[in-house]
PDB file of C-alpha atoms and ligand atoms in Angstrom:
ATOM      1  CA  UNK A 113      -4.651 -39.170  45.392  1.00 82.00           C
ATOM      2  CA  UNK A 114      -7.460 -37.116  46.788  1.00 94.00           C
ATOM      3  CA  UNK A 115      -8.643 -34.652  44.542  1.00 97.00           C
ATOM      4  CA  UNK A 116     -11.852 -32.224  45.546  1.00 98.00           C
ATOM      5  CA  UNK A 117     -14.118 -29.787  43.680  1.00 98.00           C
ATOM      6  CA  UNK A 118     -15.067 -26.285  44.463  1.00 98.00           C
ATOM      7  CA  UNK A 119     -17.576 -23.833  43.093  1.00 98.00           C
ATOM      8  CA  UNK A 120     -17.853 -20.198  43.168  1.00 98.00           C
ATOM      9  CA  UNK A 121     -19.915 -17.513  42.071  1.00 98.00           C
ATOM     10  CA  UNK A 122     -19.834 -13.525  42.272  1.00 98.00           C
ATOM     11  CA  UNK A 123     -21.566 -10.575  40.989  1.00 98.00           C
ATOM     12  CA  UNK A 124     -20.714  -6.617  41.071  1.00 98.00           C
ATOM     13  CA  UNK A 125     -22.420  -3.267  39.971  1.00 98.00           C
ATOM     14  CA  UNK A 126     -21.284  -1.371  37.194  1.00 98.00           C
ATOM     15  CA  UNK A 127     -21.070   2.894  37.891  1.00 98.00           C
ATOM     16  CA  UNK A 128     -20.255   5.432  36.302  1.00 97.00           C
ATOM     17  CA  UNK A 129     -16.643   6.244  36.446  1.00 94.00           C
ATOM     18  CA  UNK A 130     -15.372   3.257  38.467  1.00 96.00           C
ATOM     19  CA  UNK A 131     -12.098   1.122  37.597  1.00 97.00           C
ATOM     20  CA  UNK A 132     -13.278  -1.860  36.073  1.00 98.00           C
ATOM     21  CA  UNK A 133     -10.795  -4.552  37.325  1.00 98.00           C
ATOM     22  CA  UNK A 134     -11.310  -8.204  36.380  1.00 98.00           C
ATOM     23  CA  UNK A 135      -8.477 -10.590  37.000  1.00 98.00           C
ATOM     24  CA  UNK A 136      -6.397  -8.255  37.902  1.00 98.00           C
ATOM     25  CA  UNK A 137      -6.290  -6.620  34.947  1.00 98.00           C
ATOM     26  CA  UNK A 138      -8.005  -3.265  34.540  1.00 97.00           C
ATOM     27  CA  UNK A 139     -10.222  -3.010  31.848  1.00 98.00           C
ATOM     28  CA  UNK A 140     -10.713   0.088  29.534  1.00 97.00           C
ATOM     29  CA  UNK A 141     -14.197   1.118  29.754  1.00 97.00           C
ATOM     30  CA  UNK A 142     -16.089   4.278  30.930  1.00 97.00           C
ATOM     31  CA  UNK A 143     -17.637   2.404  33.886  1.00 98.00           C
ATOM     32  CA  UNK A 144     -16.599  -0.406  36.318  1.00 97.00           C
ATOM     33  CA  UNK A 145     -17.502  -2.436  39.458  1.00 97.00           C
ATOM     34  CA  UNK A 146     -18.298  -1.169  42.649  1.00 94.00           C
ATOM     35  CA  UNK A 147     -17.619  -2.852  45.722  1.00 89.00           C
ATOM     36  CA  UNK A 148     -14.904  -3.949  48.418  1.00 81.00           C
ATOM     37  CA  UNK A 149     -11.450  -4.152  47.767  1.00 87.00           C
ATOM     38  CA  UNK A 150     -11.151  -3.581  43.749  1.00 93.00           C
ATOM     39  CA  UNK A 151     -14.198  -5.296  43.004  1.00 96.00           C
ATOM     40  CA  UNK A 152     -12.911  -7.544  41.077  1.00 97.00           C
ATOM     41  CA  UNK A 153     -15.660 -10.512  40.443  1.00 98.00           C
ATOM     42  CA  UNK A 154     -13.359 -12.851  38.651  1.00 98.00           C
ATOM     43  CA  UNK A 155     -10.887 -13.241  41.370  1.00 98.00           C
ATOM     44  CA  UNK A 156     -13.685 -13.568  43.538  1.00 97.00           C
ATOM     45  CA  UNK A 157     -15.330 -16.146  42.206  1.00 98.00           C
ATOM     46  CA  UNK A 158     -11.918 -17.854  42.231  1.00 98.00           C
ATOM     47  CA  UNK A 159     -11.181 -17.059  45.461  1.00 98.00           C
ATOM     48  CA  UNK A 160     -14.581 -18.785  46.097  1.00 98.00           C
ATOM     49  CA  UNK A 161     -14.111 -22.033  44.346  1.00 98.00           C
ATOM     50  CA  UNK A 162     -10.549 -23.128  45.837  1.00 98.00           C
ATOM     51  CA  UNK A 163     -12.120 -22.180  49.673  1.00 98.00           C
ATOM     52  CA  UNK A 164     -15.120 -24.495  48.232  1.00 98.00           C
ATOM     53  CA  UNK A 165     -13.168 -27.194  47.179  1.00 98.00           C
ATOM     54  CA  UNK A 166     -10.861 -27.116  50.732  1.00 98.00           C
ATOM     55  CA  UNK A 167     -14.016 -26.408  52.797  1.00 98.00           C
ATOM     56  CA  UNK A 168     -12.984 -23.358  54.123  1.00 98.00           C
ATOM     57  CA  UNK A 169     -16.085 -20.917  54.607  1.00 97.00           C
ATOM     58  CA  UNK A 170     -16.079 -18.423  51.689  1.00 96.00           C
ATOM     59  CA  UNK A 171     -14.595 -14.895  50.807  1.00 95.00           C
ATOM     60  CA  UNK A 172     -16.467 -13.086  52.814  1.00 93.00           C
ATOM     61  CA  UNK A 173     -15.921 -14.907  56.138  1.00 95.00           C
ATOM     62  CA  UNK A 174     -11.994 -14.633  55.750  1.00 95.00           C
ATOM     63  CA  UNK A 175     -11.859 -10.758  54.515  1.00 91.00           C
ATOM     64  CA  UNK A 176     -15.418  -9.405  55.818  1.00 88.00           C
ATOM     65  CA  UNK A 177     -16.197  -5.903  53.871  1.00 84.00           C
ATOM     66  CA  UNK A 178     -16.454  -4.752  57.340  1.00 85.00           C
ATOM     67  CA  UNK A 179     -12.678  -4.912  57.886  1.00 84.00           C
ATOM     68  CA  UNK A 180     -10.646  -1.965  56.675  1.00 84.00           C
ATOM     69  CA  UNK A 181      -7.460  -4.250  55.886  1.00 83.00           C
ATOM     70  CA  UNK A 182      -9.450  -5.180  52.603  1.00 80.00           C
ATOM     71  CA  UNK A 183     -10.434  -1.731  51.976  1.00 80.00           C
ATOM     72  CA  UNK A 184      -9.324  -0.954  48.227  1.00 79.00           C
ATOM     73  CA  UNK A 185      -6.725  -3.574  48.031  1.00 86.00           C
ATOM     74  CA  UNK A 186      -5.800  -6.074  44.569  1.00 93.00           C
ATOM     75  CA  UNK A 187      -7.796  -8.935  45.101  1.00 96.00           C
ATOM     76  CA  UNK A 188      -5.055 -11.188  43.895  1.00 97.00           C
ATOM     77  CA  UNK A 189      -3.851 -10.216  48.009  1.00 96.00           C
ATOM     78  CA  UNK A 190      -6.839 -11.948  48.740  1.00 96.00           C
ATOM     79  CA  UNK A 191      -6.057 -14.934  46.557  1.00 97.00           C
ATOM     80  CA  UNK A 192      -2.674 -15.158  47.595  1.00 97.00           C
ATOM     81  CA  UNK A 193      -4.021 -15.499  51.159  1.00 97.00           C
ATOM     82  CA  UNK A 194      -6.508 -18.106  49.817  1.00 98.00           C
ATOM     83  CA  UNK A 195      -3.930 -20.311  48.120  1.00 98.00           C
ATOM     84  CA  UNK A 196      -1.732 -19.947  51.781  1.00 98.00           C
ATOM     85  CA  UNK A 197      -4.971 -21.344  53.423  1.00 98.00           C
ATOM     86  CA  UNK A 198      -5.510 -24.634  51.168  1.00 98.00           C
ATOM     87  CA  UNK A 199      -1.670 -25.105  51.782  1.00 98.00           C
ATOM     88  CA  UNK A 200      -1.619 -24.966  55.261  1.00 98.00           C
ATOM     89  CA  UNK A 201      -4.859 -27.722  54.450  1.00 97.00           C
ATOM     90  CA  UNK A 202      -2.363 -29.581  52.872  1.00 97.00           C
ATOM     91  CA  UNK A 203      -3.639 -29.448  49.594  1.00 98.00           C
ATOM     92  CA  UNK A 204      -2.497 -27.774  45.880  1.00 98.00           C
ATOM     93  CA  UNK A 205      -4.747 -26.224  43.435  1.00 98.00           C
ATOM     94  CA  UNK A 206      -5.179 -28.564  40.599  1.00 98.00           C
ATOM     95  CA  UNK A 207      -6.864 -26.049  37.464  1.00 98.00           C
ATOM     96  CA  UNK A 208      -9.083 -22.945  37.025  1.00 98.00           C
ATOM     97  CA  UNK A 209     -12.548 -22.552  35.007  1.00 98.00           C
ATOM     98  CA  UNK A 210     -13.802 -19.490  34.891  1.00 98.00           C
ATOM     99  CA  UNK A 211     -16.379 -17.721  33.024  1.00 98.00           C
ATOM    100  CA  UNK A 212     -17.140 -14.289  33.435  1.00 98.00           C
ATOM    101  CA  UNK A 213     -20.972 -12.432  32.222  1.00 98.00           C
ATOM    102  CA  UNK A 214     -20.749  -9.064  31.233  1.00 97.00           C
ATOM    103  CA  UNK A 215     -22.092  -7.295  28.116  1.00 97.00           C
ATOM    104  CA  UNK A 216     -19.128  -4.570  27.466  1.00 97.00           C
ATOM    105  CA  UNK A 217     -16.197  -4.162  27.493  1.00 97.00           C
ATOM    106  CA  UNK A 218     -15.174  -7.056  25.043  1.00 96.00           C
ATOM    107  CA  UNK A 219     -13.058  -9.190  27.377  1.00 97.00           C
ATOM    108  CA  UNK A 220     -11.610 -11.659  24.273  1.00 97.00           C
ATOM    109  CA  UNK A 221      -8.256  -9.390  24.038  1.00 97.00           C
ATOM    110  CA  UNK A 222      -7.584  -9.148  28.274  1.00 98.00           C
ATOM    111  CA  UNK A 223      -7.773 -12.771  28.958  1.00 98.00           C
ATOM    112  CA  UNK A 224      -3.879 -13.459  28.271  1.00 98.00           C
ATOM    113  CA  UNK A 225      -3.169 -10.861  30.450  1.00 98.00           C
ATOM    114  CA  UNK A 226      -5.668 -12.385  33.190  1.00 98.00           C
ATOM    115  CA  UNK A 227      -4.145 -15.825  32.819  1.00 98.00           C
ATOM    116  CA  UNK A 228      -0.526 -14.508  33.329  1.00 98.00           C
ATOM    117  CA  UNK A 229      -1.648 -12.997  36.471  1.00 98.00           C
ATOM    118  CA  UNK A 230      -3.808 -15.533  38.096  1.00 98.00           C
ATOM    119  CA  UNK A 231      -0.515 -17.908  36.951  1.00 98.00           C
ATOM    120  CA  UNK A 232       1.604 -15.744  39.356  1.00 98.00           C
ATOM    121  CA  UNK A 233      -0.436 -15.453  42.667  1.00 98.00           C
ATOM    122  CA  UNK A 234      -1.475 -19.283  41.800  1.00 98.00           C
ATOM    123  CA  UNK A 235       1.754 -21.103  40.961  1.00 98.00           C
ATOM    124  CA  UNK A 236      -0.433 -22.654  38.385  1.00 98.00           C
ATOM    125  CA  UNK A 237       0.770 -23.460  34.452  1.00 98.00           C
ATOM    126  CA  UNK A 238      -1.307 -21.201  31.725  1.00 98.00           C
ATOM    127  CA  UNK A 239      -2.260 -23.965  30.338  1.00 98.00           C
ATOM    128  CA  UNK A 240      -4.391 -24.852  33.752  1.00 98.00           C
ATOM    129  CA  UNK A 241      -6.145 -21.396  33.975  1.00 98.00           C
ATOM    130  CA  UNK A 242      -9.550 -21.517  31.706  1.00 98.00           C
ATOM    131  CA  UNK A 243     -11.081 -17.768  31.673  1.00 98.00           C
ATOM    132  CA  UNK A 244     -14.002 -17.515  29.360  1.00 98.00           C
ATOM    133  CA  UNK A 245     -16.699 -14.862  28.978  1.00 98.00           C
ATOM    134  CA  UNK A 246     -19.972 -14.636  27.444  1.00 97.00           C
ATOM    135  CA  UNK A 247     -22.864 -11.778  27.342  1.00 97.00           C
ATOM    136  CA  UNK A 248     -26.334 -11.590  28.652  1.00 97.00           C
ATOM    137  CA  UNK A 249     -27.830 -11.065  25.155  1.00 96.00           C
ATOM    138  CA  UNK A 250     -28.983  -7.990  26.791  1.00 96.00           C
ATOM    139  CA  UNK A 251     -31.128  -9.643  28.719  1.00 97.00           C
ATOM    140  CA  UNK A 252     -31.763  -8.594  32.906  1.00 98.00           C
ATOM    141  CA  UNK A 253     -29.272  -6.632  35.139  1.00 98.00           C
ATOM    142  CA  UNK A 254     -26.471  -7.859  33.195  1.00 98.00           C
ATOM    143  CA  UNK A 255     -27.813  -6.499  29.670  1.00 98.00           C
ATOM    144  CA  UNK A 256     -28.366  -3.412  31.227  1.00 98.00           C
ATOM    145  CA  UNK A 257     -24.731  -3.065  31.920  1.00 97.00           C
ATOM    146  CA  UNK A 258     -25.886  -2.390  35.649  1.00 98.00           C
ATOM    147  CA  UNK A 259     -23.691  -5.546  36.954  1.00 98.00           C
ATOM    148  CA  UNK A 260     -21.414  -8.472  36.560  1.00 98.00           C
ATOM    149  CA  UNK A 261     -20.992 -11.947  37.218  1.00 98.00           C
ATOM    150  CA  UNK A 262     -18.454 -14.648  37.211  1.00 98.00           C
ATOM    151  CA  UNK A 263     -18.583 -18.410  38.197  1.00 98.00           C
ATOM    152  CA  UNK A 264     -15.511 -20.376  38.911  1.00 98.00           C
ATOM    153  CA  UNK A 265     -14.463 -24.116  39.878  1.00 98.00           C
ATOM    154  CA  UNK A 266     -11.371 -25.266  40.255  1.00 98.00           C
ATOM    155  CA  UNK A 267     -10.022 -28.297  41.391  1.00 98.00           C
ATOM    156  CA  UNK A 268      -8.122 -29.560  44.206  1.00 98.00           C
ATOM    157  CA  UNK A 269      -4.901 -32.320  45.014  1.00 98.00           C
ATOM    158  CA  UNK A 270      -4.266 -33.365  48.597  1.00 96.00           C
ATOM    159  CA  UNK A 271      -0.398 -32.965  48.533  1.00 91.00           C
TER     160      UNK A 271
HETATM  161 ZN1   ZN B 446     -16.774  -9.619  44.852  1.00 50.06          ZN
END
């Protein structure tokens, strides 16, 4: 069986008074990420790492910020659309590791919810979606609370 690997990485201001979305779960917090679509840097980064693994460009070149069909939309459209495109590649989406960098809010009591959602656009068991998340220790951009990152890989089957 052919398996592949694929890598992504995101990053998103925090402002004032934006919905802070992150796996498709909106988080409770008195700022959140700016951007396209909802901003939301986890699926992103996902998005990212199963177009990686199926070499298929990236995010940006399949739903450019320039289009106004992306405008404000879930980003769990956008993986939905990703996982149609590694299909149609013949392949299936193995697992998820993902690990998101922010320094507030606390992220330890959303990740269920995450999982259950990235389980439903994915097809994927629980069990094979990994979401972590760690701080900056205050340090840089992300310390600051003026942005956030997430990395991803995931792995690839050829059906
Ligand atoms: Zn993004």
């Amino acid at each position: 069986m052919k398996i592949k690997v694929g890598f992504g990485f995101d990053v998103h201001q925090i402002k004032e008074g934006y919905p802070f979305i992150v796996g498709g779960v909106q988080l409770e917090h008195h700022a959140g990420a700016f951007g396209h679509s909802d901003a939301d840097v986890l699926v992103h980064a996902v998005c990212d790492a199963i177009l990686g693994a199926a070499n298929l460009e990236d995010i940006g070149y399949h739903f450019p910020n320039t289009d106004m069909r992306w405008k404000g939309i879930s980003s769990l459209l956008l993986l939905k659309e990703c996982m149609g495109l590694i299909q149609a590649k013949g392949y299936q989406l193995g697992n998820i590791d993902a690990m998101l960098c922010l320094e507030a809010p606390k992220i330890k009591p959303y990740i269920p919810q995450m999982k259950i959602k990235l389980a439903e656009v994915t097809g994927l068991d629980i069990d094979d979606i990994s979401i972590k998340a760690t701080t900056n220790e205050t340090m840089g951009f992300i310390g600051r609370q003026e942005g956030v990152v997430a990395y991803a890989v995931c792995l690839i089957e050829r059906v």
